[in-house]
mmCIF file of C-alpha atoms in Angstrom:
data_model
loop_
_atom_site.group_PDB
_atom_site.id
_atom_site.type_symbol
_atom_site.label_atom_id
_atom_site.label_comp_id
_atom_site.label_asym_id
_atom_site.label_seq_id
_atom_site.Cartn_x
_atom_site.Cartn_y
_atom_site.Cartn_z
ATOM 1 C CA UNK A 1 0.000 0.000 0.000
ATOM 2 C CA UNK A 2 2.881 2.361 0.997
ATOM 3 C CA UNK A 3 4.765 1.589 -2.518
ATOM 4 C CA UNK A 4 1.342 2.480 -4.373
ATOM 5 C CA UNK A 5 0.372 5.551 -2.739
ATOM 6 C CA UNK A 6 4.589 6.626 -3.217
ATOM 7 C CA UNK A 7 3.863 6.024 -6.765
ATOM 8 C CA UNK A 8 1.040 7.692 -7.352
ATOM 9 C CA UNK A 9 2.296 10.858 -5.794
ATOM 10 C CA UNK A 10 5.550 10.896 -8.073
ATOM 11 C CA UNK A 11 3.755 10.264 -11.100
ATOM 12 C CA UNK A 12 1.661 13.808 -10.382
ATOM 13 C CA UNK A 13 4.368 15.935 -11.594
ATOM 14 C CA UNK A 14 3.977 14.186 -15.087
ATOM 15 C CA UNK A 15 0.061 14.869 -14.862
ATOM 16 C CA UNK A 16 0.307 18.214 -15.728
ATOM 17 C CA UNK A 17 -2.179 19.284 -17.824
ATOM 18 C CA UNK A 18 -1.761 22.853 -17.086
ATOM 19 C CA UNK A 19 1.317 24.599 -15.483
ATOM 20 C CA UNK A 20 2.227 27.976 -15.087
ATOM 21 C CA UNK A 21 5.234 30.287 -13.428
ATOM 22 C CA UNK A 22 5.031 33.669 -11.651
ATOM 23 C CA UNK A 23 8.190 35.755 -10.951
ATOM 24 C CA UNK A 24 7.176 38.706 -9.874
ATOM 25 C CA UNK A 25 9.116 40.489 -12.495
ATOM 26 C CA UNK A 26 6.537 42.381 -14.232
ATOM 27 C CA UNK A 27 5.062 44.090 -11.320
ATOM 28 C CA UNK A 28 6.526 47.372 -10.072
ATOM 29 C CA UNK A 29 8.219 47.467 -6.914
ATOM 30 C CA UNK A 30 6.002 48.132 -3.864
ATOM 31 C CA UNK A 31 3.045 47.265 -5.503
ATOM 32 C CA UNK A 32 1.350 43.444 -5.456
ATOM 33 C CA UNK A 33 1.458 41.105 -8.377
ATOM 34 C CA UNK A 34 -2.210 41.749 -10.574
ATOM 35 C CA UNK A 35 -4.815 38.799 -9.257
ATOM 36 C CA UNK A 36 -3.387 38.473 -5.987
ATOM 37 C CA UNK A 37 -4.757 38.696 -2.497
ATOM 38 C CA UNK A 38 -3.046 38.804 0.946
ATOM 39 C CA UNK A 39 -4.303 38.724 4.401
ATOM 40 C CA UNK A 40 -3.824 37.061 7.878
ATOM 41 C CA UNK A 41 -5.278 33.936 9.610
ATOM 42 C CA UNK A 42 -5.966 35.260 12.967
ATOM 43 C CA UNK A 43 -4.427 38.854 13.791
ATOM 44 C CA UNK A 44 -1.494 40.996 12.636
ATOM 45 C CA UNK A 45 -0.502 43.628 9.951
ATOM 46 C CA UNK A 46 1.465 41.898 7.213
ATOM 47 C CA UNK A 47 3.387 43.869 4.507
ATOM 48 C CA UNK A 48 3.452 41.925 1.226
ATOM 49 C CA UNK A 49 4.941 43.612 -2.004
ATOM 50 C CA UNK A 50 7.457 43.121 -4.745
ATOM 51 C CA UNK A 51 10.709 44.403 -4.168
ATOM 52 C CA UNK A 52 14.157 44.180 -5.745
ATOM 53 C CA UNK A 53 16.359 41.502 -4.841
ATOM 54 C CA UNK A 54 19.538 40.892 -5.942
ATOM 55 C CA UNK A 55 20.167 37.471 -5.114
ATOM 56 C CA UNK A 56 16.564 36.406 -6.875
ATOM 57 C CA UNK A 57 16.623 33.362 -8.527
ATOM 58 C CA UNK A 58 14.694 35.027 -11.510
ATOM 59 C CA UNK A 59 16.282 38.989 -11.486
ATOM 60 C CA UNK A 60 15.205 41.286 -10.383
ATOM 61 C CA UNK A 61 12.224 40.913 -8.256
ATOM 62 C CA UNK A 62 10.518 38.908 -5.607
ATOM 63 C CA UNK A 63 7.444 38.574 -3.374
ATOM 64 C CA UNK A 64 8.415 39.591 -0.046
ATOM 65 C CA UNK A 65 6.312 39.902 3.467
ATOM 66 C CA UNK A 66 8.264 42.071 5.951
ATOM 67 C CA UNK A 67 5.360 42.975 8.296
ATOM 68 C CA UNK A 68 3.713 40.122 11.133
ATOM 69 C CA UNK A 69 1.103 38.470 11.942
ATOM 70 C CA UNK A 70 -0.443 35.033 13.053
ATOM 71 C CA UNK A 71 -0.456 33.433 10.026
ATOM 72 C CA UNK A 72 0.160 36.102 6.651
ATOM 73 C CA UNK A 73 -1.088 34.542 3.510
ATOM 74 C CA UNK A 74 -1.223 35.503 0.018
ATOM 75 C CA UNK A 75 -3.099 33.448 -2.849
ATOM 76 C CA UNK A 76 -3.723 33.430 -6.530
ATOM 77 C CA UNK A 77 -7.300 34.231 -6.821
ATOM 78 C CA UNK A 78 -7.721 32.933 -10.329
ATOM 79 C CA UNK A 79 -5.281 29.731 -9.862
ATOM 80 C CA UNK A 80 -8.233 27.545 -8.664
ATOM 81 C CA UNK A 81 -7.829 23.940 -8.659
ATOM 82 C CA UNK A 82 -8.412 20.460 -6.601
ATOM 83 C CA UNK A 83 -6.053 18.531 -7.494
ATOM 84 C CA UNK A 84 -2.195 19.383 -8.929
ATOM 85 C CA UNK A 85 0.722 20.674 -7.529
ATOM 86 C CA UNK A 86 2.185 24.656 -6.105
ATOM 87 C CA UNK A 87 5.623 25.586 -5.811
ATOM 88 C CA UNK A 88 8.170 28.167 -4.904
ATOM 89 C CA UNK A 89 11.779 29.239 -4.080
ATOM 90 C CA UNK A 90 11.569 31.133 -0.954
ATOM 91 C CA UNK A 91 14.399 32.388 1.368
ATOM 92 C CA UNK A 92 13.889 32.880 5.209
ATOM 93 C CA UNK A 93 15.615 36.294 5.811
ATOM 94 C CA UNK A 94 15.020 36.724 10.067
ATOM 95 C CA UNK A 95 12.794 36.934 12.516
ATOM 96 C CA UNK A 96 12.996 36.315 16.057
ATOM 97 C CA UNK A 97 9.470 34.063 16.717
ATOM 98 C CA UNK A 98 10.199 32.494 13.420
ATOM 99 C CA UNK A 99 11.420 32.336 9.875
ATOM 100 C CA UNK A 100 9.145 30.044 7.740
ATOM 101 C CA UNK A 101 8.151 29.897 4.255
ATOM 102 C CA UNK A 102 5.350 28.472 3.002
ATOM 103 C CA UNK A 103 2.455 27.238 0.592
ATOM 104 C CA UNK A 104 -1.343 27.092 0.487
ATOM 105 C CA UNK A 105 -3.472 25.102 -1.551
ATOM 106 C CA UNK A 106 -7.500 24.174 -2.311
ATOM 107 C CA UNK A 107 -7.625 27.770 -0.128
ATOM 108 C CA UNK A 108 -11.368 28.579 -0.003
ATOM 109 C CA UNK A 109 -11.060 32.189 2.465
ATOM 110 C CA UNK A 110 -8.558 33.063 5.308
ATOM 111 C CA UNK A 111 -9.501 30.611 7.882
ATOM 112 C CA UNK A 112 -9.912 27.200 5.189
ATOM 113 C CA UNK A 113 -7.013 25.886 3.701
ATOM 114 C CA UNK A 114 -3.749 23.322 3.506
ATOM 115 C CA UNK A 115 -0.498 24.885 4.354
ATOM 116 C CA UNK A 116 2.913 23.341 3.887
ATOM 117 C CA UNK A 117 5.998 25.049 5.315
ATOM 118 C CA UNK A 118 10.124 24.844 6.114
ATOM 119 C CA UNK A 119 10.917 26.465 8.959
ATOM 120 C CA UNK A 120 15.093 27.811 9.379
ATOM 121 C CA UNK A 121 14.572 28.174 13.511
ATOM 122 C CA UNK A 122 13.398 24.925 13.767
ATOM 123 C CA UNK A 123 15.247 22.972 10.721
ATOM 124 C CA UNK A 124 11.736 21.094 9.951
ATOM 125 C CA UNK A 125 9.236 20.887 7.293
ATOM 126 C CA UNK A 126 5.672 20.132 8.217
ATOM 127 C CA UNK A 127 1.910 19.851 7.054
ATOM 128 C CA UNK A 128 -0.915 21.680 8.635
ATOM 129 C CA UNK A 129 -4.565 21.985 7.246
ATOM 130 C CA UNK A 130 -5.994 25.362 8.614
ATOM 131 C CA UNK A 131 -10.166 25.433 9.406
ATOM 132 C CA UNK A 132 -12.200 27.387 10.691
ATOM 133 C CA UNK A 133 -9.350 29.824 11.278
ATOM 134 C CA UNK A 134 -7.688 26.945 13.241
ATOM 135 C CA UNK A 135 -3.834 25.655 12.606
ATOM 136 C CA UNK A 136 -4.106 21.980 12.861
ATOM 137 C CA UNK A 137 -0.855 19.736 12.705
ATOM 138 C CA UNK A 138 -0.620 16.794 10.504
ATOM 139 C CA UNK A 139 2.916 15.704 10.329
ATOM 140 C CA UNK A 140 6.465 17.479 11.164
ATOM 141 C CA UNK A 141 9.651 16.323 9.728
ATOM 142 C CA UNK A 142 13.190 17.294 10.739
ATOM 143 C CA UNK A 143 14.656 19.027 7.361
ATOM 144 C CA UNK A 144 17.482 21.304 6.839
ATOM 145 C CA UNK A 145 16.303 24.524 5.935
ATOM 146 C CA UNK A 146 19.303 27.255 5.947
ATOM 147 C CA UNK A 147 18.605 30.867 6.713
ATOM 148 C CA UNK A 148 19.230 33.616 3.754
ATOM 149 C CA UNK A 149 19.520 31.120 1.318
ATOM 150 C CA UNK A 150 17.051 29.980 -1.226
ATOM 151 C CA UNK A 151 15.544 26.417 -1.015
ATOM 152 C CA UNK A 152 12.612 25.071 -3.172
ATOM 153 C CA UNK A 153 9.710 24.076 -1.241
ATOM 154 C CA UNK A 154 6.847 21.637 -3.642
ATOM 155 C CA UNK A 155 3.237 20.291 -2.639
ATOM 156 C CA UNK A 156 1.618 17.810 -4.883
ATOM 157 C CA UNK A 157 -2.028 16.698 -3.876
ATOM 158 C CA UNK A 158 -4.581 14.612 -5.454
ATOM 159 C CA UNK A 159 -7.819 13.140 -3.872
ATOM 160 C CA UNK A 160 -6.574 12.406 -0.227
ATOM 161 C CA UNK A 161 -2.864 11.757 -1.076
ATOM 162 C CA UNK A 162 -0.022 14.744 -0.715
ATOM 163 C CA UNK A 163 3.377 14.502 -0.718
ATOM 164 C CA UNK A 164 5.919 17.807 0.309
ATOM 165 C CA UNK A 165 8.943 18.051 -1.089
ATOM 166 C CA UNK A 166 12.180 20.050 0.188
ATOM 167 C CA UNK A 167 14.905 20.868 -2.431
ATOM 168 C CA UNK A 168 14.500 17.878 -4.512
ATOM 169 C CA UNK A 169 13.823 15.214 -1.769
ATOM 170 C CA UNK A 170 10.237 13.985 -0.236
ATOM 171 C CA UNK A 171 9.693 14.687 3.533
ATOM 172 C CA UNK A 172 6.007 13.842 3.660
ATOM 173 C CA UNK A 173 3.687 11.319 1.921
ATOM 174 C CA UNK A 174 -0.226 10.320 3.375
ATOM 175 C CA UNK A 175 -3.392 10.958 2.634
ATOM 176 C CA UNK A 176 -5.614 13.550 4.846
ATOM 177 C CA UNK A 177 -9.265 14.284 4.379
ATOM 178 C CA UNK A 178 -9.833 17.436 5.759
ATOM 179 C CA UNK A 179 -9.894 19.993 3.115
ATOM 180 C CA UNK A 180 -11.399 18.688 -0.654
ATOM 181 C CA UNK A 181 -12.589 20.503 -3.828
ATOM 182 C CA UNK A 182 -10.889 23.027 -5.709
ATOM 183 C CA UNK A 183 -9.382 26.016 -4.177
ATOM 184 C CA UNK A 184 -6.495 28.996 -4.617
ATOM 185 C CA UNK A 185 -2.732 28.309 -3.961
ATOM 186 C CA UNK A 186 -0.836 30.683 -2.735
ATOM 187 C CA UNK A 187 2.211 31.455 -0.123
ATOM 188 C CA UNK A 188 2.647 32.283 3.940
ATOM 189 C CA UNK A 189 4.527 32.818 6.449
ATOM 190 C CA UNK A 190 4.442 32.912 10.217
ATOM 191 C CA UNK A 191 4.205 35.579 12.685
ATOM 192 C CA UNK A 192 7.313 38.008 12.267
ATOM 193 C CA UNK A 193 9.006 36.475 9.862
ATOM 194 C CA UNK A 194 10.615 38.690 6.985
ATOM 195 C CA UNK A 195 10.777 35.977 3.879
ATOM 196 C CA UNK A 196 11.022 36.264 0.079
ATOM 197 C CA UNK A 197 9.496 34.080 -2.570
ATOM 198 C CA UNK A 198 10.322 33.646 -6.190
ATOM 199 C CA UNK A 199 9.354 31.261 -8.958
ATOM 200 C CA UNK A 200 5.783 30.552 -7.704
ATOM 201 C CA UNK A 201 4.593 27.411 -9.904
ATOM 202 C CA UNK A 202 1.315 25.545 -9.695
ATOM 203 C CA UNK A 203 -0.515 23.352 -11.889
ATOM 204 C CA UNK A 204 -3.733 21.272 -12.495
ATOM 205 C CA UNK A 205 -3.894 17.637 -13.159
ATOM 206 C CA UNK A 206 -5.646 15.273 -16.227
#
């Protein structure tokens, strides 16, 4: 059963049926990238916006959130699918509660969604489903994730099965029920932590 669902999950990424990348390069600095949202599970006052960046992986710009807050988020309003895959190269920069980087997918408003993140304080990468406004953990996993340096963070989900994957290698594989149908996808971070993202992929399955 284990060797099934693993194979399943890796043959996603050749699913594609649709695929698209956002860099952030044609949006002027300070502003937010055209059919984007951002907001906050719970409280805060998050500061997303393009800025320069010159160690981008795509020059010269990046999505950055510099401001805090429980849980900042910002999706893709017209990316809306159930099953497929998001991606991104983020780099923690600081922050003294945390420095985490993450993804949301099948995101339905600020307090419904799946969140998968890599955290550089804590050197883990976990899997969360948010509801109801509430962060619920599914599954940690110790990972290293560097501070000011880029790393690729991946979710693929279909049906019940996800898989997250860290710079090229798997740290989670199951299947959770909590969240179905098609939503946005999207990036977040965690309370005070100052993190860029560039390179934001997502796609929708056969």
């Amino acid at each position: 059963m284990k060797f099934m669902l693993a194979a399943l999950l890796t043959g996603i990424s050749a699913m594609n049926a649709h695929a698209a990348t956002e860099n952030f390069d044609g949006t002027r600095v300070g502003a937010l990238p055209a059919g984007w949202r951002c907001g906050v599970t719970g409280k805060g006052s998050p500061r997303w916006q393009v800025e320069a960046e010159a160690t981008a992986p795509s020059k010269p710009n990046v999505l950055r959130q510099s401001g805090s807050g429980t849980f900042p988020w910002c999706v893709k309003q017209d990316a809306l699918f159930a099953d497929g895959y998001v991606e991104v190269k983020f780099k923690p920069i600081s922050g003294r509660e945390d420095q985490a980087g993450g993804l949301v997918w099948r995101w339905k408003d600020g307090d419904n969604y799946y969140v998968a993140r890599g955290n550089a304080l804590e050197n883990n990468v976990s899997l969360y489903y948010t509801q109801n406004g509430s962060r619920k953990t599914i599954k940690y996993v110790d990972a290293p994730v560097a501070r000011n340096t880029w790393h690729t963070l991946r979710a693929e989900f279909s049906g019940k099965r996800t898989r997250v994957i860290l710079d090229g290698k798997a740290y989670i594989e199951l299947e959770d029920d909590h969240i179905g149908g098609a939503g946005a996808v999207g990036v977040w971070t965690k309370a005070d932590s100052v993190t860029s993202f560039d390179d934001f992929g997502f796609g929708t399955l056969k």
